[in-house]
Amino acid sequence: ALDLIYDKRREGFDPLSAFVALFPDDDSETGEAKKTLADLPIEERLQRHIIDGEKRDLQKSLDEAMTQYKPLEIVNDHLLAGMKVVGELFGAGEMQLPFVLQSAEVMKSAVAYLEPHMPKVEGKRKGRMVLATVKGDVHDIGKNLVDIILSNNGYEVVNIGIKQPLQAILEAWKKHDADAIGLSGLLVKSVGVMKENLEEMKQLGLEVPVILGGAALTRHYAEHDLRNVYGRTYFGRDAFEGLRFMDHLAGETMATLDAEIVERLEKRSDAEKVIAKSRSERGQERPSGGGAATATRTRSDVARDVERPTPPFWGDRVIESVDLDAIYPFVNKVALFRGQWQFKRGKKSDAEFERQIRDEVEPIFERLKEHCQDDAVLRPQVVYGWYPVLSDGDDLIVFDPEDHEKEIERFTFPRQDGKRHLCISDFFMSVDESRASGGRRDALGTHCVTMGREVSRQAKALFEANDYTEYLYLHGMGVECAEALAELWHKRMRAELGIGNEDSPVIRELFTQKYRGSRYSFGYPACPDMSDQEKLFRLLKPGRIGCELTDNWQIDPEQSTSAIIVHHPEAKYFNV
């Protein structure tokens, strides 16, 4: 356990694997002790090295295998067979992502050891993909996972990185004579960039197949809407769906994938017809024209007679350092362990999964906490501020902190189509209310927080060194610590405003808004317009803590986040 906590890895010894071995999965045993690797036939032994993520005695096994098989046969017939099993186990929910990455690390080590013994063969290849995160997007974890899985299943990947314009993507495609292009992007704006790229590719007369992936992208949009734009588009839900795409491309069986897409679209069309018929029979046709839009201009029923607290200062402040020990308690472990690191229960019982979290995952978290603090991997900084504001319909007017009559910025928020007709501006004192109260102003909080660039630099180094599992862990740690800092600073801002007494004393309940008010980030349902980041950046000037906006209004470095802070007691998350 101490080897795991203090990361005492060395050649041939992985403390995580050693620790996991102390807790065998009883359900997978049949009463007989498992054979040791050395007892297995060499063909099965090679596969077990991959499936189990076992590096011990790997070179010895490869040397023995080369007495019977050519190096290329070892890779294609035995090692890749192991990776195929890994993919099947992952797809069935029987293997978690960190262990998939351990298998990929073993595969990479095995191929590297065999390469000097393999003659260089020009010409025939399995398949090659150019992979990129689209212009303006700084997120690379999904793209890099695709790179890991494809490259360790025999495919060549030309990974050209983040924030890539179409010109650079097409230049790489031509230069490397690639068989396919993979486009990745996290937020809604990136989906728009993908569409623009495909429109231009269509105009250029290109027909190269394109696989698309990202959190904001849906299968139907990729396979229906974007197919209508370009033609040969496919959806990659995860890295293994990207592998399946390349397998069909290499096997010249893309017609199978196309037929599956047609079948899905036909089923959806049939379902939509049934729903439309049912609505029509019940007299629930959707309104047409501008009537609905006009109705939603009505202000919501949000209470107006609420306390309007005054902040301790107007303007902004820079916090150049925050103690990590103050941030760590605010890390959402569910988001980190299950979301970022993808330790999912799968077919485990609740008790088995809880034991794994306690005995395997928590020690990883503790080790990373110490590493990030001792080696200054995470360098938290904050810029935040309070601004006098008033609402005017859907608009929120921001005034100069030193001259409360001078407008310096204006946000226009969307209004909810149904339900309460909510709009963020409704949570603030209106212009009319201000006049009636003698010119008072309400208060808008804002903040931008970051973990700095060092964590991204170190994560990139781990990826390039083929240390895939640790790359996943460190990347996720940086992302969730940025979210934790945002949660911590929001709590401190509530305290400054004098409403912190309404906070839940249980930190994990803060993750579900058990406090007064709300924190809204641009790009999310209540305020989806990412371009409003420009206005926030003009107010706060986050460049002072090393943050800048990309072409798509995302914050660079990636482990950063920004928000507006609303104090109204009815302010909670909602969709428009």
mmCIF file of N, CA and C in Angstrom, residues 517-562:
data_model
loop_
_atom_site.group_PDB
_atom_site.id
_atom_site.type_symbol
_atom_site.label_atom_id
_atom_site.label_comp_id
_atom_site.label_asym_id
_atom_site.label_seq_id
_atom_site.Cartn_x
_atom_site.Cartn_y
_atom_site.Cartn_z
ATOM 1 N N GLY A 517 -28.382 30.930 -3.865
ATOM 2 C CA GLY A 517 -27.905 31.446 -5.136
ATOM 3 C C GLY A 517 -27.385 30.366 -6.058
ATOM 4 N N SER A 518 -26.621 30.813 -7.064
ATOM 5 C CA SER A 518 -26.121 29.869 -8.064
ATOM 6 C C SER A 518 -24.879 30.424 -8.744
ATOM 7 N N ARG A 519 -24.184 29.523 -9.411
ATOM 8 C CA ARG A 519 -22.983 29.874 -10.179
ATOM 9 C C ARG A 519 -23.219 29.382 -11.606
ATOM 10 N N TYR A 520 -23.205 30.301 -12.562
ATOM 11 C CA TYR A 520 -23.493 29.956 -13.955
ATOM 12 C C TYR A 520 -22.246 30.159 -14.815
ATOM 13 N N SER A 521 -21.923 29.144 -15.614
ATOM 14 C CA SER A 521 -20.797 29.245 -16.551
ATOM 15 C C SER A 521 -21.335 29.296 -17.973
ATOM 16 N N PHE A 522 -20.737 30.127 -18.798
ATOM 17 C CA PHE A 522 -21.186 30.264 -20.177
ATOM 18 C C PHE A 522 -20.938 28.968 -20.950
ATOM 19 N N GLY A 523 -21.905 28.651 -21.814
ATOM 20 C CA GLY A 523 -21.834 27.405 -22.562
ATOM 21 C C GLY A 523 -22.746 26.338 -21.995
ATOM 22 N N TYR A 524 -23.310 26.600 -20.825
ATOM 23 C CA TYR A 524 -24.222 25.652 -20.184
ATOM 24 C C TYR A 524 -25.662 26.136 -20.344
ATOM 25 N N PRO A 525 -26.657 25.288 -19.995
ATOM 26 C CA PRO A 525 -28.042 25.528 -20.418
ATOM 27 C C PRO A 525 -28.637 26.901 -20.133
ATOM 28 N N ALA A 526 -28.394 27.488 -18.968
ATOM 29 C CA ALA A 526 -29.044 28.763 -18.645
ATOM 30 C C ALA A 526 -28.430 29.945 -19.387
ATOM 31 N N CYS A 527 -27.163 29.809 -19.790
ATOM 32 C CA CYS A 527 -26.471 30.894 -20.523
ATOM 33 C C CYS A 527 -25.548 30.259 -21.562
ATOM 34 N N PRO A 528 -26.120 29.732 -22.641
ATOM 35 C CA PRO A 528 -25.351 28.922 -23.595
ATOM 36 C C PRO A 528 -24.415 29.683 -24.524
ATOM 37 N N ASP A 529 -24.505 31.001 -24.571
ATOM 38 C CA ASP A 529 -23.696 31.772 -25.524
ATOM 39 C C ASP A 529 -22.257 31.895 -25.025
ATOM 40 N N MET A 530 -21.360 31.110 -25.626
ATOM 41 C CA MET A 530 -19.959 31.119 -25.204
ATOM 42 C C MET A 530 -19.281 32.454 -25.472
ATOM 43 N N SER A 531 -19.785 33.219 -26.431
ATOM 44 C CA SER A 531 -19.128 34.492 -26.748
ATOM 45 C C SER A 531 -19.224 35.488 -25.591
ATOM 46 N N ASP A 532 -20.138 35.240 -24.641
ATOM 47 C CA ASP A 532 -20.215 36.105 -23.460
ATOM 48 C C ASP A 532 -18.954 36.017 -22.603
ATOM 49 N N GLN A 533 -18.136 35.005 -22.854
ATOM 50 C CA GLN A 533 -16.849 34.925 -22.157
ATOM 51 C C GLN A 533 -16.013 36.174 -22.425
ATOM 52 N N GLU A 534 -16.132 36.722 -23.635
ATOM 53 C CA GLU A 534 -15.366 37.930 -23.961
ATOM 54 C C GLU A 534 -15.725 39.075 -23.017
ATOM 55 N N LYS A 535 -17.014 39.212 -22.723
ATOM 56 C CA LYS A 535 -17.460 40.274 -21.820
ATOM 57 C C LYS A 535 -16.929 40.038 -20.411
ATOM 58 N N LEU A 536 -16.993 38.787 -19.969
ATOM 59 C CA LEU A 536 -16.477 38.455 -18.642
ATOM 60 C C LEU A 536 -14.980 38.732 -18.562
ATOM 61 N N PHE A 537 -14.257 38.397 -19.625
ATOM 62 C CA PHE A 537 -12.810 38.618 -19.642
ATOM 63 C C PHE A 537 -12.479 40.107 -19.696
ATOM 64 N N ARG A 538 -13.326 40.898 -20.346
ATOM 65 C CA ARG A 538 -13.082 42.345 -20.339
ATOM 66 C C ARG A 538 -13.242 42.911 -18.930
ATOM 67 N N LEU A 539 -14.175 42.356 -18.174
ATOM 68 C CA LEU A 539 -14.385 42.820 -16.805
ATOM 69 C C LEU A 539 -13.247 42.390 -15.881
ATOM 70 N N LEU A 540 -12.909 41.096 -15.918
ATOM 71 C CA LEU A 540 -11.980 40.529 -14.929
ATOM 72 C C LEU A 540 -10.511 40.578 -15.342
ATOM 73 N N LYS A 541 -10.243 40.612 -16.660
ATOM 74 C CA LYS A 541 -8.865 40.586 -17.166
ATOM 75 C C LYS A 541 -8.091 39.383 -16.603
ATOM 76 N N PRO A 542 -8.550 38.156 -16.868
ATOM 77 C CA PRO A 542 -7.890 36.961 -16.334
ATOM 78 C C PRO A 542 -6.498 36.698 -16.899
ATOM 79 N N GLY A 543 -6.087 37.490 -17.885
ATOM 80 C CA GLY A 543 -4.711 37.360 -18.358
ATOM 81 C C GLY A 543 -3.710 37.557 -17.238
ATOM 82 N N ARG A 544 -4.121 38.240 -16.180
ATOM 83 C CA ARG A 544 -3.242 38.466 -15.027
ATOM 84 C C ARG A 544 -2.922 37.176 -14.280
ATOM 85 N N ILE A 545 -3.733 36.134 -14.475
ATOM 86 C CA ILE A 545 -3.420 34.832 -13.864
ATOM 87 C C ILE A 545 -3.108 33.793 -14.942
ATOM 88 N N GLY A 546 -2.763 34.273 -16.140
ATOM 89 C CA GLY A 546 -2.307 33.376 -17.197
ATOM 90 C C GLY A 546 -3.392 32.744 -18.030
ATOM 91 N N CYS A 547 -4.627 33.240 -17.948
ATOM 92 C CA CYS A 547 -5.731 32.666 -18.716
ATOM 93 C C CYS A 547 -6.020 33.512 -19.955
ATOM 94 N N GLU A 548 -6.291 32.848 -21.058
ATOM 95 C CA GLU A 548 -6.660 33.544 -22.281
ATOM 96 C C GLU A 548 -7.761 32.765 -22.980
ATOM 97 N N LEU A 549 -8.480 33.437 -23.880
ATOM 98 C CA LEU A 549 -9.562 32.794 -24.610
ATOM 99 C C LEU A 549 -9.087 32.311 -25.971
ATOM 100 N N THR A 550 -9.595 31.143 -26.384
ATOM 101 C CA THR A 550 -9.323 30.638 -27.721
ATOM 102 C C THR A 550 -10.311 31.271 -28.698
ATOM 103 N N ASP A 551 -10.194 30.907 -29.975
ATOM 104 C CA ASP A 551 -11.112 31.425 -30.989
ATOM 105 C C ASP A 551 -12.560 31.043 -30.690
ATOM 106 N N ASN A 552 -12.746 29.937 -29.963
ATOM 107 C CA ASN A 552 -14.098 29.463 -29.634
ATOM 108 C C ASN A 552 -14.513 29.820 -28.212
ATOM 109 N N TRP A 553 -13.802 30.771 -27.618
ATOM 110 C CA TRP A 553 -14.131 31.295 -26.289
ATOM 111 C C TRP A 553 -13.960 30.266 -25.168
ATOM 112 N N GLN A 554 -13.083 29.290 -25.373
ATOM 113 C CA GLN A 554 -12.734 28.386 -24.289
ATOM 114 C C GLN A 554 -11.478 28.913 -23.603
ATOM 115 N N ILE A 555 -11.319 28.555 -22.326
ATOM 116 C CA ILE A 555 -10.201 29.092 -21.556
ATOM 117 C C ILE A 555 -8.981 28.200 -21.712
ATOM 118 N N ASP A 556 -7.868 28.805 -21.972
ATOM 119 C CA ASP A 556 -6.573 28.145 -22.032
ATOM 120 C C ASP A 556 -5.712 28.749 -20.916
ATOM 121 N N PRO A 557 -5.169 27.933 -19.984
ATOM 122 C CA PRO A 557 -5.086 26.475 -19.979
ATOM 123 C C PRO A 557 -6.417 25.782 -19.678
ATOM 124 N N GLU A 558 -6.468 24.510 -20.091
ATOM 125 C CA GLU A 558 -7.702 23.736 -19.980
ATOM 126 C C GLU A 558 -8.206 23.635 -18.547
ATOM 127 N N GLN A 559 -7.287 23.482 -17.584
ATOM 128 C CA GLN A 559 -7.694 23.293 -16.184
ATOM 129 C C GLN A 559 -8.050 24.641 -15.559
ATOM 130 N N SER A 560 -9.026 25.301 -16.153
ATOM 131 C CA SER A 560 -9.497 26.618 -15.709
ATOM 132 C C SER A 560 -11.000 26.668 -15.914
ATOM 133 N N THR A 561 -11.658 27.544 -15.172
ATOM 134 C CA THR A 561 -13.093 27.718 -15.364
ATOM 135 C C THR A 561 -13.502 29.112 -14.900
ATOM 136 N N SER A 562 -14.607 29.604 -15.438
ATOM 137 C CA SER A 562 -15.091 30.936 -15.067
ATOM 138 C C SER A 562 -16.593 30.870 -14.834
#
